[in-house]
PDB file of C-alpha atoms in Angstrom:
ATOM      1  CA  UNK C  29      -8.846 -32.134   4.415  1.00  0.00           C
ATOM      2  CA  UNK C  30      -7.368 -28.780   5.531  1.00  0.00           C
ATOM      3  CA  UNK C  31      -7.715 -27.638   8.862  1.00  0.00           C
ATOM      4  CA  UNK C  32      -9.993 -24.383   9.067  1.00  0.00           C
ATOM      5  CA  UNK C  33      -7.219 -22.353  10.163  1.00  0.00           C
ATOM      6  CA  UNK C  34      -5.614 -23.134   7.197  1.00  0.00           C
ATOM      7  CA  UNK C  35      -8.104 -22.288   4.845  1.00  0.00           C
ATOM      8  CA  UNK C  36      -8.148 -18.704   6.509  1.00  0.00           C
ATOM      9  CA  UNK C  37      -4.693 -18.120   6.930  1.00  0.00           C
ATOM     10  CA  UNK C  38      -1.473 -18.835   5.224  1.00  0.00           C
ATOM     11  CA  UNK C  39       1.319 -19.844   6.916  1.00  0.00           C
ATOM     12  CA  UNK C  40       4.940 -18.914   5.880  1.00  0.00           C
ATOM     13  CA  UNK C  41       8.400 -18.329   6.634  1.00  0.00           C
ATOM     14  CA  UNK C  42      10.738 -14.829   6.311  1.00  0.00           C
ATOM     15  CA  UNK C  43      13.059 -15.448   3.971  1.00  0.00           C
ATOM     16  CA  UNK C  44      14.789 -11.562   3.612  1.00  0.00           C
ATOM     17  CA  UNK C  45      14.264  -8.650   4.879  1.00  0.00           C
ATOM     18  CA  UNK C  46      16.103  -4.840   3.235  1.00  0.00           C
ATOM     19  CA  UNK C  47      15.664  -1.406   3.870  1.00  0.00           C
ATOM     20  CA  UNK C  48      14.428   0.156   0.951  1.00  0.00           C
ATOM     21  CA  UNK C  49      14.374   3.782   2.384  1.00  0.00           C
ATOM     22  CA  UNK C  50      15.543   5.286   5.853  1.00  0.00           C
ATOM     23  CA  UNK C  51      12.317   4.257   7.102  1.00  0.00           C
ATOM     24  CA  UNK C  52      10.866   1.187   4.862  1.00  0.00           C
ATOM     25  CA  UNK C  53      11.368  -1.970   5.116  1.00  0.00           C
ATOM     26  CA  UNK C  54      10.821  -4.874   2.626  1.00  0.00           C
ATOM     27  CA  UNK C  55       9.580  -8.007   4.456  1.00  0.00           C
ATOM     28  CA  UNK C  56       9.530 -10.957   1.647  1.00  0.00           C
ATOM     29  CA  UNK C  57       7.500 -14.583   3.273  1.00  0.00           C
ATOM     30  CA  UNK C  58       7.987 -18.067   1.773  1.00  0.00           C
ATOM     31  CA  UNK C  59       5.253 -20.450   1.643  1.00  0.00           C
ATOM     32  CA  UNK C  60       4.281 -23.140  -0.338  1.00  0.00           C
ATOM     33  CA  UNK C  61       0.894 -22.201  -0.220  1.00  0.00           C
ATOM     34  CA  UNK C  62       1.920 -18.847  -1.999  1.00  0.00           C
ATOM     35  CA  UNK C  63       2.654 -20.668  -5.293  1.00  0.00           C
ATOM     36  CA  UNK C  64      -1.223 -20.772  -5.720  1.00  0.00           C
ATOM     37  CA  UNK C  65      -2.721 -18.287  -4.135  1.00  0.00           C
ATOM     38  CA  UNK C  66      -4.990 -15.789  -5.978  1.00  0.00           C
ATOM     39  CA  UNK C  67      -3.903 -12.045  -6.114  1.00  0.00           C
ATOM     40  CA  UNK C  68      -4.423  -8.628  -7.812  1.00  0.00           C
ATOM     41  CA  UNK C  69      -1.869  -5.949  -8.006  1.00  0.00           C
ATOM     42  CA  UNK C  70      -2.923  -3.365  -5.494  1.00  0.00           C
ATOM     43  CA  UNK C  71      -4.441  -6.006  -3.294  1.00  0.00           C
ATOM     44  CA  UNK C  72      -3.284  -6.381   0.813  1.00  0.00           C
ATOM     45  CA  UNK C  73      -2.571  -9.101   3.503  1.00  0.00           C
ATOM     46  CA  UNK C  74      -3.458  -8.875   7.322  1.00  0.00           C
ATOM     47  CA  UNK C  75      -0.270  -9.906   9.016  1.00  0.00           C
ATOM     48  CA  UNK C  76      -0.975 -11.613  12.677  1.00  0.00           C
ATOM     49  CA  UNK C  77       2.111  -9.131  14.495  1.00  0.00           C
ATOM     50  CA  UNK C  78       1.386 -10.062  17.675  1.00  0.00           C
ATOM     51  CA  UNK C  79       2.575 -13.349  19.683  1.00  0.00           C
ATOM     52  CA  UNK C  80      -1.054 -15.723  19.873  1.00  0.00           C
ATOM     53  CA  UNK C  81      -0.927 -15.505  23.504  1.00  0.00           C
ATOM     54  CA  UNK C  82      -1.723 -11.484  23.584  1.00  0.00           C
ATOM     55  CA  UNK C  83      -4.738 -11.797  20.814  1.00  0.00           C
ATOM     56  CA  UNK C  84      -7.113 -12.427  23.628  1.00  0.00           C
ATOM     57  CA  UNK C  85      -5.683  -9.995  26.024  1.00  0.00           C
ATOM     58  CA  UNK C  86      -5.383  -7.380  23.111  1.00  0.00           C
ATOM     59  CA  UNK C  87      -7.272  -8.160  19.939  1.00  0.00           C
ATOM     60  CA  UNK C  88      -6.727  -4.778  18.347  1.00  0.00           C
ATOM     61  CA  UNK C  89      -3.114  -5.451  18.324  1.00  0.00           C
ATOM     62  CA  UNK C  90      -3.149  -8.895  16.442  1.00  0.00           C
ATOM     63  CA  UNK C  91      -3.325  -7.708  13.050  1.00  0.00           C
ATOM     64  CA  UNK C  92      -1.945  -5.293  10.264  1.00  0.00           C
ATOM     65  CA  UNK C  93      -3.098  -4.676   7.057  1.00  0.00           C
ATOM     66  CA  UNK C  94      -0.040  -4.680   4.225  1.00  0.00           C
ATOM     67  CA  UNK C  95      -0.467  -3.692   0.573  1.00  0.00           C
ATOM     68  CA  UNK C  96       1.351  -6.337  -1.682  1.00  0.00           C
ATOM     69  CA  UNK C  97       4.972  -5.401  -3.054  1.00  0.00           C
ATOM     70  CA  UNK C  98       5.465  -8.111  -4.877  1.00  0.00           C
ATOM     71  CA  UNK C  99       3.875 -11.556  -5.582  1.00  0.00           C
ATOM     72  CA  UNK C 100       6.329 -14.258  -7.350  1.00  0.00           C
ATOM     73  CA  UNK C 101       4.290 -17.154  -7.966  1.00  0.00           C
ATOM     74  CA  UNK C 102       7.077 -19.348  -9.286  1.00  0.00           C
ATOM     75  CA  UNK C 103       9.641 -18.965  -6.061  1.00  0.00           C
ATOM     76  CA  UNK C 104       6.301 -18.940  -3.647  1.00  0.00           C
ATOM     77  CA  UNK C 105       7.196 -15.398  -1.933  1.00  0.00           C
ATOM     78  CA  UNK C 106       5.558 -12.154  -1.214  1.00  0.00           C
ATOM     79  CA  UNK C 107       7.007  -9.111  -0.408  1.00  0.00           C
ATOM     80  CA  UNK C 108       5.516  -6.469   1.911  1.00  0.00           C
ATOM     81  CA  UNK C 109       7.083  -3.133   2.476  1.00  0.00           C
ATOM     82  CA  UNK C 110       6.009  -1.678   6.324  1.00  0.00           C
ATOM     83  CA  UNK C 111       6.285   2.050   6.377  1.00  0.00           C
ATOM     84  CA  UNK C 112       8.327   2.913  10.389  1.00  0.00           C
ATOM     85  CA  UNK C 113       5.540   5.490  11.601  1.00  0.00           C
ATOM     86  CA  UNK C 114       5.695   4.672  15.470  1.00  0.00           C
ATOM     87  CA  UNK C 115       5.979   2.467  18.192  1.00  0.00           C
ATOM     88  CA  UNK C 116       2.593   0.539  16.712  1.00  0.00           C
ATOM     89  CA  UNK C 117       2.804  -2.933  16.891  1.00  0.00           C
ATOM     90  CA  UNK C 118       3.113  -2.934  13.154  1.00  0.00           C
ATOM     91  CA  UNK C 119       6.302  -0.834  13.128  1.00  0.00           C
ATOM     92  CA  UNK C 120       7.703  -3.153  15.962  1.00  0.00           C
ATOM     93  CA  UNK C 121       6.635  -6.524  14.109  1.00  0.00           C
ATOM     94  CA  UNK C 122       8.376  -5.119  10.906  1.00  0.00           C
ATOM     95  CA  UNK C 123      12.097  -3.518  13.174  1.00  0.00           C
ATOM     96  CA  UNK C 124      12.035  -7.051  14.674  1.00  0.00           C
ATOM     97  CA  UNK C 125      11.621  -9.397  11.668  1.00  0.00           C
ATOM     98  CA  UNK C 126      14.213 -11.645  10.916  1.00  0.00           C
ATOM     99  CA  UNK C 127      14.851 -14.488   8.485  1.00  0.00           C
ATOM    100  CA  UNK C 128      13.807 -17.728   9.677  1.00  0.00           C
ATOM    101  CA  UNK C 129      10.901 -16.089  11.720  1.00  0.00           C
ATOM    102  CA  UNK C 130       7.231 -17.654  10.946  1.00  0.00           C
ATOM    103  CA  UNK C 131       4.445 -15.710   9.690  1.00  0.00           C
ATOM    104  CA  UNK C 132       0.968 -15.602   9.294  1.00  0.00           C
ATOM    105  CA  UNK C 133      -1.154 -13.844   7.222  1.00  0.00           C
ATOM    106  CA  UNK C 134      -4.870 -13.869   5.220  1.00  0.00           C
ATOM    107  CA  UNK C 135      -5.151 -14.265   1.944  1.00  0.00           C
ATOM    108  CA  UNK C 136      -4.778 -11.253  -0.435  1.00  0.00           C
ATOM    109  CA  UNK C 137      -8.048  -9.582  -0.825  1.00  0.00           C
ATOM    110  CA  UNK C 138      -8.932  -5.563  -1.244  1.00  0.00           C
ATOM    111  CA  UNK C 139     -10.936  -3.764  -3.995  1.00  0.00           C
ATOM    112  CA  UNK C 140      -7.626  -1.234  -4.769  1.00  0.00           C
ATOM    113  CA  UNK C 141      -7.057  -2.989  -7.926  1.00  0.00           C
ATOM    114  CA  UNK C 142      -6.887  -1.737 -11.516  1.00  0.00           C
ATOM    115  CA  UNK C 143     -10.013  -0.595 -13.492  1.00  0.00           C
ATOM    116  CA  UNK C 144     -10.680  -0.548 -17.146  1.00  0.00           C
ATOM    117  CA  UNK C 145      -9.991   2.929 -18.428  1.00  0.00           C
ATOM    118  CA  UNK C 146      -8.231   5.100 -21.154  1.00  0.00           C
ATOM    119  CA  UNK C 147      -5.974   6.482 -18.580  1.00  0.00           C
ATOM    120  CA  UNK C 148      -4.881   6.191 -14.687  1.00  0.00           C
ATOM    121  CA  UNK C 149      -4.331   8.969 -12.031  1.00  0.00           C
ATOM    122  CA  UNK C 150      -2.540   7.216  -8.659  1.00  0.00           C
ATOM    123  CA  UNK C 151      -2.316  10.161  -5.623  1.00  0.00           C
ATOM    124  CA  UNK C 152      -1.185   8.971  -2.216  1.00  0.00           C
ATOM    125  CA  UNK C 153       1.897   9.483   0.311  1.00  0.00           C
ATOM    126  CA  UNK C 154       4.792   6.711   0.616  1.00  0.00           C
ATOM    127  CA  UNK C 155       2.013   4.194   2.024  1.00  0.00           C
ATOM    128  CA  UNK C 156       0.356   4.167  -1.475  1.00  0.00           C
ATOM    129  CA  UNK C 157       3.700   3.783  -3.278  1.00  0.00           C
ATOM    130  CA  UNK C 158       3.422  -0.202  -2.336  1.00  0.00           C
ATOM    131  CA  UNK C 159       0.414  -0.861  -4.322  1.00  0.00           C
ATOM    132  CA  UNK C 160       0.576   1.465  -6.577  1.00  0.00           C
ATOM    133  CA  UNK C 161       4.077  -0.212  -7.761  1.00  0.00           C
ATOM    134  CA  UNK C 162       2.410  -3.341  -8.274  1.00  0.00           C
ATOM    135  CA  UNK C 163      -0.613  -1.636  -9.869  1.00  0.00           C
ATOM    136  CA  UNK C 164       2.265  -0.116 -12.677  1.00  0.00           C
ATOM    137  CA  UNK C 165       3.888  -2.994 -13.335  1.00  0.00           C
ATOM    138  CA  UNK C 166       0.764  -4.807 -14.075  1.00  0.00           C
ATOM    139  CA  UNK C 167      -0.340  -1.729 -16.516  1.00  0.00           C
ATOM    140  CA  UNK C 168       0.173  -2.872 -20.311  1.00  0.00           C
ATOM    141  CA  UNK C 169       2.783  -0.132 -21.485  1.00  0.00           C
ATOM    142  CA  UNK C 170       0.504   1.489 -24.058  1.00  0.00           C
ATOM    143  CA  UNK C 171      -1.921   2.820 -21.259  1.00  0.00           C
ATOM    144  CA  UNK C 172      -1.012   6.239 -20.158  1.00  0.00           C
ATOM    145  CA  UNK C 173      -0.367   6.646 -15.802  1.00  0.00           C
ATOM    146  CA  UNK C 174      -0.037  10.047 -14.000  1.00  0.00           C
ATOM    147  CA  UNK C 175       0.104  10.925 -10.303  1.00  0.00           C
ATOM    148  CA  UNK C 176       1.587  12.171  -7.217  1.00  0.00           C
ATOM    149  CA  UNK C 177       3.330  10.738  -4.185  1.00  0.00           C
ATOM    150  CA  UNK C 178       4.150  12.662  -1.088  1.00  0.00           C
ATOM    151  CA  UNK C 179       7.130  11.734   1.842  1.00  0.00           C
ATOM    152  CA  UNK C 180       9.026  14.128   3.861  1.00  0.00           C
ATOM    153  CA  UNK C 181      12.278  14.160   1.307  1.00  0.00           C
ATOM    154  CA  UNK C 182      14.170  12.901  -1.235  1.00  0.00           C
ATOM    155  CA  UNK C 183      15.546   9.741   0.980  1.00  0.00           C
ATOM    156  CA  UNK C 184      11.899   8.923   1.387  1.00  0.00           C
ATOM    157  CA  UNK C 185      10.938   8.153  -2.247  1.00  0.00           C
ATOM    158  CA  UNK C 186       9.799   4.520  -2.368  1.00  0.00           C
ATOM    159  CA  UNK C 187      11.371   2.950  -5.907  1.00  0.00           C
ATOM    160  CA  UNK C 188       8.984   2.874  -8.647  1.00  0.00           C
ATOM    161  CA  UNK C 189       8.639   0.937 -11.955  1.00  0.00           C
ATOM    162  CA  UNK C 190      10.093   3.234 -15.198  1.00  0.00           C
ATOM    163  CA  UNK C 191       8.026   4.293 -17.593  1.00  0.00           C
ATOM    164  CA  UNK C 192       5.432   6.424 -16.209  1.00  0.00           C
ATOM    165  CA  UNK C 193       4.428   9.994 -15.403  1.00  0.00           C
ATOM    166  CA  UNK C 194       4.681  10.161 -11.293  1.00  0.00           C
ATOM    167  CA  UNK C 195       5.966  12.835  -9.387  1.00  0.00           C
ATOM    168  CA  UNK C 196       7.295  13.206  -5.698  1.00  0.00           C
ATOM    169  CA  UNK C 197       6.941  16.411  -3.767  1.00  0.00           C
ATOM    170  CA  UNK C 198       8.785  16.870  -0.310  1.00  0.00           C
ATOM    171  CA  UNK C 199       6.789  18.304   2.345  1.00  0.00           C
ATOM    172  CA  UNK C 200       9.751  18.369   4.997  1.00  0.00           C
ATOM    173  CA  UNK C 201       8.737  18.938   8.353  1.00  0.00           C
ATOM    174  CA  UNK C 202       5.372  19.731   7.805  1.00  0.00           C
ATOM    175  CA  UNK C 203       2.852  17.261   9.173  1.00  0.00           C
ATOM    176  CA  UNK C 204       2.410  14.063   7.048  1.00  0.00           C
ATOM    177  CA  UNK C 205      -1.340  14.379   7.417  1.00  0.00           C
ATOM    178  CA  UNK C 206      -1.727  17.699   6.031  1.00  0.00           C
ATOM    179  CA  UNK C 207      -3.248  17.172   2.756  1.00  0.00           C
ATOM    180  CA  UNK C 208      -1.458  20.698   1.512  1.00  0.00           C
ATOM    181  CA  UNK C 209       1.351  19.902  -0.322  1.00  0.00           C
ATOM    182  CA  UNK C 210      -0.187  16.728  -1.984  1.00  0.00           C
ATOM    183  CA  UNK C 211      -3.490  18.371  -3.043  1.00  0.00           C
ATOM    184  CA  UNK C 212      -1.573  21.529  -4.590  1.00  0.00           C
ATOM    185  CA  UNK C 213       0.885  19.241  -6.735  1.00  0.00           C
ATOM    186  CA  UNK C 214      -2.431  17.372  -7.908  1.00  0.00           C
ATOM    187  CA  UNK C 215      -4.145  20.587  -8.697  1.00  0.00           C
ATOM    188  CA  UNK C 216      -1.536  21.603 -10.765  1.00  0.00           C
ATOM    189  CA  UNK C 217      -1.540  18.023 -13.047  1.00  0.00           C
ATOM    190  CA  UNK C 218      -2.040  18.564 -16.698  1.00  0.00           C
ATOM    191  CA  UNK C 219      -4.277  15.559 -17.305  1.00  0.00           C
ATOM    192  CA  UNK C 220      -5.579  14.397 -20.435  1.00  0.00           C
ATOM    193  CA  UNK C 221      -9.405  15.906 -21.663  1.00  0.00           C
ATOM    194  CA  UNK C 222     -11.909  14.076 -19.697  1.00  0.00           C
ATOM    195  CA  UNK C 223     -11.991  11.696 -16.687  1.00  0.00           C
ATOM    196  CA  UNK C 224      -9.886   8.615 -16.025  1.00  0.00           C
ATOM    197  CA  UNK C 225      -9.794   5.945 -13.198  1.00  0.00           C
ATOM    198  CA  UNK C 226      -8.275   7.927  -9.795  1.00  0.00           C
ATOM    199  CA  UNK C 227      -6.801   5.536  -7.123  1.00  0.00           C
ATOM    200  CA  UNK C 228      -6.025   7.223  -3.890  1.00  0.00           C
ATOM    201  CA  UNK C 229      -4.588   5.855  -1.269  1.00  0.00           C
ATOM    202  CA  UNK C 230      -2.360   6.821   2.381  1.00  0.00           C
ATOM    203  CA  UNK C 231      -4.147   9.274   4.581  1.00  0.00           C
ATOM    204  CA  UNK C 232      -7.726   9.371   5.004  1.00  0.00           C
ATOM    205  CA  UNK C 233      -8.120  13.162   5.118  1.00  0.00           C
ATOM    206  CA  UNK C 234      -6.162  13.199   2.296  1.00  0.00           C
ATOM    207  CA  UNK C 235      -7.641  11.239  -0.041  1.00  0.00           C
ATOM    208  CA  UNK C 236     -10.711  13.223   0.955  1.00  0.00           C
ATOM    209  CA  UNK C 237      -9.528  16.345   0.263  1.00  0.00           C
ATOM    210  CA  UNK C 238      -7.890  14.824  -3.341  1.00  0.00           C
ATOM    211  CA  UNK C 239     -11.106  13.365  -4.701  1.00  0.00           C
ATOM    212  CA  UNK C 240     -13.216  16.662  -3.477  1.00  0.00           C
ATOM    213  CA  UNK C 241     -10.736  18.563  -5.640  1.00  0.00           C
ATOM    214  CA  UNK C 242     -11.674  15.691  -8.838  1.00  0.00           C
ATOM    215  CA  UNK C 243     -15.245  16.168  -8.245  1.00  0.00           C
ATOM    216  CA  UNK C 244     -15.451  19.888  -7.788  1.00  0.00           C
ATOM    217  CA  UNK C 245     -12.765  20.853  -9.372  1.00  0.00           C
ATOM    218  CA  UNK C 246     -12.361  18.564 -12.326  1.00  0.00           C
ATOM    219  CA  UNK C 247     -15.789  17.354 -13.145  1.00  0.00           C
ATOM    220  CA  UNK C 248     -15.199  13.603 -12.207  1.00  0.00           C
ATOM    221  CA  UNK C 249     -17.512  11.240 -10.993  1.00  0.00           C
ATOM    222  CA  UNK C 250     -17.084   9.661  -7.546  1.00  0.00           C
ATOM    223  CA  UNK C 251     -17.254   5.949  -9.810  1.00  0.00           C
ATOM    224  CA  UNK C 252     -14.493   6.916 -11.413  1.00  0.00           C
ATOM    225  CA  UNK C 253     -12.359   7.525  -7.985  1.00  0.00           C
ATOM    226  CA  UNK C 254     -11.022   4.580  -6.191  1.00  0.00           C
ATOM    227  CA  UNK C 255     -10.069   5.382  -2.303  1.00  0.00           C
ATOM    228  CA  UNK C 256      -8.680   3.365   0.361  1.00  0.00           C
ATOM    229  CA  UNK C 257      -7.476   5.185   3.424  1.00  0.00           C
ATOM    230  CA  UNK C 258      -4.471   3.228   4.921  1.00  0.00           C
ATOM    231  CA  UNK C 259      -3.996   5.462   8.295  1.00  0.00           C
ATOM    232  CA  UNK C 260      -5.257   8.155  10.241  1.00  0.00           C
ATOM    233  CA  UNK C 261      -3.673  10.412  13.255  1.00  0.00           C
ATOM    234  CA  UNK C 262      -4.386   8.818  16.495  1.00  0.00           C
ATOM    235  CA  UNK C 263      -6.223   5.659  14.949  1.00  0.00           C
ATOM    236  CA  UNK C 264      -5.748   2.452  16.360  1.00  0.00           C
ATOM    237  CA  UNK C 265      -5.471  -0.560  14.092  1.00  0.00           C
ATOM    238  CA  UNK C 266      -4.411   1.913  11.422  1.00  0.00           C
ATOM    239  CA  UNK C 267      -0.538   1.672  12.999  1.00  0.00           C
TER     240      UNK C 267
END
């Protein structure tokens, strides 16, 4: 019989880490465990990032939520990708990961997963570009995608399956949480007649201000607009 831990946590080993972009990092684990586990593109782990001896002392630094890159059944890995936004203890778990290093982490669970519909709209900054690259490869390739990602320039753009209709706009220097940019590049979509299935994901204001615009703007239902915020300005747990 397992161990209660075990049944709540998985238990793995880095195997690789690569920088994908100037300021993401792939993180792939190995674990048995992985082999079986159940999971849904678009789905996250919590990752315990903090030694066991501080979770007492500081439980709101223990854990980290990370979309799923990538899970390969066969080999028993999973791939996150952890976005360098700070000195969170997040960022520092991912700058400091090496191969060989254990991890832990909770099973894959989250409701940011794909819905039944005649088309799909995906909106979020390079946050959302993690599950929303598992979510496309998972699409069957006669079902149309459109969307919009956001990072501060070219350099930033997180790599994306081929075969769909997603855009990246730059906003520079300008202030990562200003929905602005994002939210004009959306407006200006020429989406098929009639609603699809919106996932929007990155910024909380953001996504917001995005699914205002679908329900005002564009006659969609609320239903028919998925949203998980993955970070705000100034929130802890959300680093």
């Amino acid at each position: 019989m397992r161990h209660p831990v075990e049944l709540l946590f998985l238990s793995g080993t880095i195997e690789e880490v690569e920088q994908i972009t100037p300021r993401m990092r792939r993180v792939r684990i190995a674990g048995e465990r992985l082999k079986t586990v159940p999971w849904l593109p678009g789905q996250h782990v919590r990752v315990n990032v903090s030694p066991p001896r501080q979770w007492l002392r500081h439980p709101g630094d223990a854990r980290r939520t990370y979309s799923v890159w990538q899970l390969d059944r066969t080999r028993g890995t999973l791939d996150l990708c952890v976005l360098d936004h700070g000195d969170g203890p997040g960022a520092r778990w991912a700058r400091t990961a090496r191969p060989g290093q254990p991890a832990t982490l909770s099973r894959p669970e989250g409701r940011l997963t794909l819905r039944e519909s005649p088309y799909h709209l995906f909106v979020g900054d390079e946050t959302a570009a993690v599950p929303f690259a598992a979510m496309l490869r998972a699409l069957p390739t006669q079902t149309p995608a459109y969307g919009v990602l956001g990072t501060d320039s070219p350099d930033g753009e997180v790599p994306l399956p081929p075969g769909h209709r997603l855009s990246w706009v730059h906003r520079g220097d300008a202030d990562p949480a200003d929905p602005g940019a994002l939210l004009h590049a959306v407006a200006a979509l020429d989406l098929p007649v009639g609603p699809g299935t919106a996932y929007l994901a990155g910024e909380a204001r953001t996504c917001q201000a995005v699914r205002e615009h679908l329900v005002r703007e564009r006659g969609w239902s609320r239903r028919q607009v998925v949203v998980k915020p993955f970070w705000a300005p100034g929130k802890r747990g959300m680093d």
